Amino acid sequence: MKRITSNFDTMSTLQTGPVSPTEMASRLPVQLTGLVAATFTPLTSEGELDLSVIGPYVDYLAERQGVRNIFVNGTTGEGMSLSVEERKRTAEEWCLRARGKMDNVIVHVGCLSIKDSKDLAHHAETAGADGIGVISPSFFKPKTADALRSYLKEVASAAPTLPFYYYHIPALTGSNLLASDVCKGLEALVPTFSGVKFSGTDLMDFGQCVRHSQAHQSLLYGVDEQLLAALAFGANGAVGSLYNYLGSHFNKLLMAFAQGDLVGARALQFSVQDLLAFASKYGFDVAVNKQLMSDLSGLSLGPPRLPLVPCRPETAAAVAQKYRQIFPEA
Ligand SMILES: CC(=O)N[C@@H]([C@@H](O)[C@H](O)[C@H](O)CO)[C@@H](O)CC(=O)C(=O)O
């Protein structure tokens, strides 16, 4: 694992007084780029954590999908449905098993209670994570960008050596704050601010995040079926669930885009959209997605946790069949 905390360690020992945001930025680690798989959390059929699957899962991503970064305990990982203790155990196992195999393990630490978020942020640091991500609280929602920035500042302060990513996912948090507003001036409050995980469809907002970002920050897009559009706007990478089983396909898309082959990149993106258009007829959600990943990878990921209900086996089988038809080489 490429530990990217060392610059922060150096930073804290060298620091003798207040450091300007510009100086801080020059000490930050290099950008996170490429694909980041948002991992599922393996559960037993009784709904308990099944940590034994995490080692083989890491190998599958690295060897079969060419994916070298993971985002754990996020939406796909049902982080908000796990207890704090379960989130700690899961994060520890991912960090342990990813060592030497993944470049970055980013741990999502957002909770409804700021105390729990801070506890998880601190824990991620001690567990050896390479970064943390935080969503907006979603029950009492921050009414202003200022309020959310204050919240993010406090959570980030519990992991002062880890790169911090603001995780924008408005459809699930119900927050109507623009990510570009939230990020305005965030580096002055959060010295570790390293970018945004943008799981929204408002490409103007995304464009504004890119436009006002700093060179060391990563703009990671999270709506996999329209990644190509975000690349055109300047995304540095992508975090999403589909990279679990379409990582090698999306790596081709990234390559085609980098080489200026827009026709090729578009064809690769359209085939993903074809799969999603088919799957959405079945109500494609984390439950269906998790079962699909189990079927395609052979990893036993178990059921989702309530309130998500298990996907009917016929549904996952139909989507898996479509996947094999569209991606015969995968
Ligand atoms: C709402 C949702 O689950 N979005 C996914 C996407 O990867 C999504 O599954 C994909 O674009 C298919 O719609 C990610 O943005 C979520 C994510 O990165 C995470 O698990 O934290």
XYZ file of C-alpha atoms and ligand atoms in Angstrom:
351
model
C 0.000 0.000 0.000
C 1.315 3.414 -0.893
C 1.058 5.280 2.416
C 0.285 8.865 1.607
C 0.283 10.042 5.174
C 4.033 10.539 5.346
C 3.913 14.043 3.914
C 1.452 14.986 6.602
C 3.707 13.440 9.249
C 6.610 15.494 7.974
C 4.299 18.446 7.808
C 3.322 18.231 11.458
C 6.896 17.833 12.676
C 8.183 20.670 10.527
C 5.364 22.999 11.338
C 6.456 25.843 13.585
C 3.564 28.262 13.139
C 0.440 28.842 11.088
C 0.833 27.491 7.555
C -0.888 29.175 4.642
C -3.263 27.081 2.495
C -0.855 27.466 -0.445
C 2.099 26.201 1.526
C 0.018 23.393 2.961
C -1.092 22.383 -0.544
C 2.519 22.089 -1.684
C 3.132 19.565 1.106
C 0.122 17.395 0.324
C 0.437 13.972 -1.315
C -0.046 13.554 -5.030
C -3.501 13.309 -6.530
C -5.569 10.176 -6.280
C -6.403 9.164 -9.842
C -7.976 6.261 -11.727
C -10.648 3.877 -10.527
C -11.674 3.445 -6.909
C -14.017 0.521 -6.223
C -16.737 1.310 -3.673
C -16.729 -2.057 -1.937
C -19.635 -4.139 -0.696
C -19.514 -5.332 2.915
C -19.501 -9.137 3.092
C -22.099 -10.513 5.487
C -22.962 -14.050 6.520
C -26.415 -15.394 5.711
C -27.320 -14.405 9.290
C -26.358 -10.816 8.558
C -23.109 -10.689 10.558
C -19.798 -9.410 9.193
C -17.889 -12.007 7.209
C -14.366 -10.624 7.264
C -12.899 -13.801 5.748
C -14.096 -12.697 2.297
C -12.128 -9.444 2.327
C -8.720 -10.965 1.478
C -10.002 -12.800 -1.641
C -12.063 -9.700 -2.528
C -8.916 -7.532 -2.604
C -7.189 -10.117 -4.828
C -10.173 -10.208 -7.169
C -10.145 -6.425 -7.598
C -6.401 -6.232 -8.130
C -5.968 -9.291 -10.343
C -9.235 -9.539 -12.260
C -10.326 -5.919 -12.476
C -7.049 -3.989 -12.435
C -8.399 -1.798 -9.616
C -5.839 -0.454 -7.123
C -7.947 1.792 -4.884
C -10.940 1.116 -2.669
C -13.552 3.183 -0.856
C -14.954 1.222 2.072
C -18.028 1.575 4.310
C -19.651 3.986 1.857
C -23.043 3.685 0.197
C -22.230 0.423 -1.566
C -20.732 -0.918 1.662
C -23.918 0.005 3.573
C -21.737 1.939 6.010
C -24.692 3.832 7.441
C -26.401 0.509 8.283
C -23.404 -0.856 10.203
C -22.670 -0.171 13.849
C -19.620 1.928 14.698
C -17.910 -1.187 16.020
C -18.648 -3.106 12.815
C -17.326 -0.217 10.745
C -14.086 -0.267 12.708
C -13.615 -4.005 12.262
C -14.387 -3.769 8.556
C -12.015 -0.835 8.010
C -9.238 -2.648 9.882
C -9.639 -5.754 7.755
C -9.654 -3.843 4.469
C -6.526 -1.932 5.501
C -4.783 -5.112 6.568
C -5.675 -7.152 3.484
C -5.006 -4.308 1.067
C -1.446 -3.778 2.277
C 0.934 -4.149 -0.678
C -1.981 -4.818 -3.045
C -3.912 -1.554 -3.144
C -2.529 1.956 -3.528
C -5.236 3.644 -1.484
C -7.831 2.574 1.049
C -10.228 5.428 1.679
C -12.566 4.875 4.624
C -15.943 6.552 4.742
C -16.518 7.826 8.289
C -19.691 9.906 7.989
C -22.392 9.249 10.629
C -25.388 11.110 11.999
C -23.512 11.820 15.220
C -20.423 13.984 14.870
C -18.910 12.125 17.823
C -19.187 8.817 15.989
C -17.722 10.385 12.823
C -14.756 11.725 14.759
C -14.263 8.407 16.475
C -14.254 6.637 13.104
C -11.945 9.243 11.550
C -9.427 8.766 14.339
C -9.804 5.024 14.069
C -9.174 5.102 10.298
C -5.923 6.908 10.948
C -4.739 4.335 13.468
C -5.912 1.451 11.250
C -3.590 2.591 8.448
C -6.114 4.046 5.990
C -4.860 6.323 3.232
C -7.711 8.789 3.428
C -11.178 9.441 4.774
C -14.426 10.472 3.115
C -17.349 12.186 4.856
C -20.945 12.733 3.752
C -23.292 15.409 5.006
C -25.475 14.375 7.964
C -28.917 13.568 6.620
C -31.432 13.735 9.474
C -30.691 17.189 10.826
C -29.315 18.543 7.574
C -26.938 21.509 7.559
C -28.909 24.495 6.310
C -25.917 26.355 4.930
C -22.600 25.533 3.313
C -20.990 27.273 6.255
C -22.629 24.889 8.734
C -21.527 21.861 6.717
C -17.971 23.202 6.434
C -17.828 23.580 10.227
C -19.003 19.988 10.611
C -16.449 18.690 8.079
C -13.683 20.674 9.737
C -14.378 19.087 13.079
C -14.506 15.544 11.700
C -11.326 16.024 9.641
C -9.502 17.334 12.710
C -9.805 13.875 14.275
C -7.566 12.451 11.522
C -5.059 15.258 10.999
C -2.604 13.172 8.968
C -5.081 11.714 6.477
C -6.208 13.181 3.149
C -9.815 14.248 3.502
C -12.473 13.918 0.763
C -15.874 15.557 0.908
C -18.418 12.949 -0.233
C -21.282 14.614 -2.100
C -24.287 12.318 -2.650
C -27.356 14.575 -2.567
C -29.911 11.969 -3.669
C -29.214 9.993 -0.511
C -28.374 12.689 2.037
C -31.246 14.894 0.886
C -28.936 17.894 1.162
C -29.565 20.594 -1.408
C -26.209 22.310 -0.922
C -24.051 22.546 -4.017
C -20.728 20.735 -3.651
C -18.983 23.710 -5.221
C -20.379 25.955 -2.455
C -19.386 23.527 0.286
C -15.826 23.310 -1.073
C -15.409 27.074 -1.299
C -12.615 27.965 1.102
C -12.621 24.476 2.629
C -8.818 24.162 2.390
C -8.463 27.098 4.758
C -10.491 25.205 7.382
C -9.371 21.670 6.587
C -5.644 21.566 5.811
C -5.975 17.950 4.678
C -8.737 18.698 2.152
C -7.735 16.594 -0.840
C -10.783 16.539 -3.068
C -14.380 15.615 -3.661
C -16.137 12.348 -4.278
C -18.986 13.674 -6.374
C -21.910 11.234 -6.624
C -24.377 13.661 -8.134
C -25.692 14.276 -11.613
C -25.389 18.085 -11.668
C -22.481 18.460 -14.053
C -22.460 22.223 -13.781
C -21.833 21.884 -10.041
C -19.166 19.274 -10.771
C -17.567 21.582 -13.342
C -17.448 24.369 -10.784
C -15.743 22.018 -8.303
C -13.102 21.240 -10.925
C -12.691 24.867 -11.924
C -12.039 26.039 -8.383
C -9.959 23.078 -7.238
C -6.257 23.152 -6.479
C -3.644 21.157 -8.349
C -3.151 18.538 -5.621
C -6.872 17.859 -5.181
C -8.734 14.959 -6.787
C -12.139 15.306 -8.339
C -13.569 11.814 -8.246
C -16.815 11.192 -10.054
C -19.385 8.752 -8.679
C -22.113 8.219 -11.258
C -20.452 5.428 -13.188
C -22.912 5.372 -16.086
C -21.957 8.923 -17.071
C -18.270 8.967 -16.168
C -17.251 10.011 -19.674
C -19.064 13.315 -19.315
C -17.280 13.987 -16.032
C -13.913 13.148 -17.627
C -14.612 15.825 -20.211
C -15.150 18.246 -17.316
C -11.810 17.275 -15.782
C -12.487 14.405 -13.362
C -9.220 12.918 -12.108
C -10.752 9.577 -11.289
C -13.911 7.759 -10.316
C -15.356 6.080 -7.234
C -18.206 3.677 -7.773
C -19.802 0.304 -7.367
C -19.528 -0.819 -10.969
C -15.714 -0.874 -10.772
C -16.112 -3.993 -8.647
C -17.014 -6.061 -11.702
C -16.402 -3.701 -14.630
C -13.029 -2.321 -13.547
C -11.122 -3.685 -16.524
C -13.786 -2.353 -18.885
C -13.672 1.123 -17.322
C -9.864 1.092 -17.411
C -10.195 0.764 -21.193
C -12.583 3.709 -21.173
C -10.077 5.819 -19.203
C -7.346 4.823 -21.640
C -9.459 5.624 -24.698
C -10.298 9.029 -23.255
C -6.647 9.734 -22.401
C -5.694 8.871 -25.974
C -8.330 11.176 -27.406
C -10.371 8.273 -28.771
C -13.791 9.703 -27.984
C -15.643 7.358 -30.304
C -14.094 4.354 -28.560
C -14.679 5.824 -25.095
C -18.296 6.545 -25.951
C -18.867 2.983 -27.175
C -17.444 1.645 -23.893
C -19.641 4.011 -21.861
C -22.753 3.170 -23.893
C -22.354 -0.546 -23.204
C -22.366 0.225 -19.444
C -25.487 2.324 -19.941
C -27.111 -0.598 -21.781
C -26.507 -2.811 -18.749
C -27.827 -0.168 -16.343
C -30.897 0.523 -18.498
C -31.693 -3.190 -18.359
C -30.941 -3.520 -14.628
C -32.963 -0.475 -13.660
C -36.131 -2.212 -14.884
C -35.609 -4.499 -11.887
C -35.075 -1.599 -9.478
C -31.268 -1.742 -9.469
C -30.203 -0.902 -5.909
C -27.415 -1.935 -3.535
C -29.214 -5.228 -2.846
C -29.377 -6.208 -6.534
C -25.876 -4.883 -7.100
C -24.462 -6.906 -4.212
C -26.047 -10.131 -5.418
C -24.816 -9.409 -8.953
C -21.262 -8.953 -7.643
C -21.527 -12.274 -5.756
C -22.723 -14.040 -8.908
C -20.088 -12.503 -11.182
C -17.091 -12.720 -8.873
C -17.852 -15.979 -7.087
C -17.254 -14.150 -3.783
C -19.896 -14.889 -1.183
C -20.991 -11.405 -0.129
C -24.216 -12.433 1.554
C -27.446 -10.462 1.815
C -27.819 -6.718 2.311
C -28.891 -5.456 5.706
C -32.402 -4.213 6.487
C -34.002 -1.902 5.506
C -32.616 -3.164 2.169
C -34.229 -6.454 1.235
C -32.429 -9.299 -0.512
C -32.670 -9.384 -4.253
C -34.646 -12.235 -5.806
C -32.204 -14.796 -7.292
C -33.976 -14.565 -10.703
C -33.334 -10.815 -10.796
C -29.586 -11.113 -10.231
C -29.439 -14.024 -12.691
C -31.176 -11.973 -15.400
C -28.823 -9.019 -14.880
C -25.791 -11.336 -14.796
C -26.924 -12.898 -18.072
C -27.219 -9.463 -19.655
C -23.767 -8.567 -18.317
C -22.268 -11.673 -19.944
C -24.019 -10.876 -23.212
C -22.747 -7.281 -23.279
C -19.273 -8.011 -21.889
C -18.426 -11.492 -23.201
C -14.718 -10.915 -22.589
C -15.153 -10.001 -18.881
C -26.176 5.863 -5.345
C -25.009 4.943 -5.532
O -25.019 3.855 -5.030
N -24.010 5.395 -6.264
C -22.798 4.623 -6.507
C -22.591 4.423 -8.000
O -21.427 3.683 -8.199
C -23.789 3.690 -8.589
O -23.942 2.440 -7.957
C -23.579 3.466 -10.075
O -23.311 4.683 -10.710
C -24.809 2.783 -10.687
O -25.901 3.673 -10.691
C -21.602 5.338 -5.912
O -21.600 6.696 -6.230
C -21.639 5.136 -4.412
C -20.317 5.082 -3.838
O -19.346 5.442 -4.409
C -20.204 4.487 -2.497
O -20.492 3.333 -2.347
O -19.833 5.197 -1.585
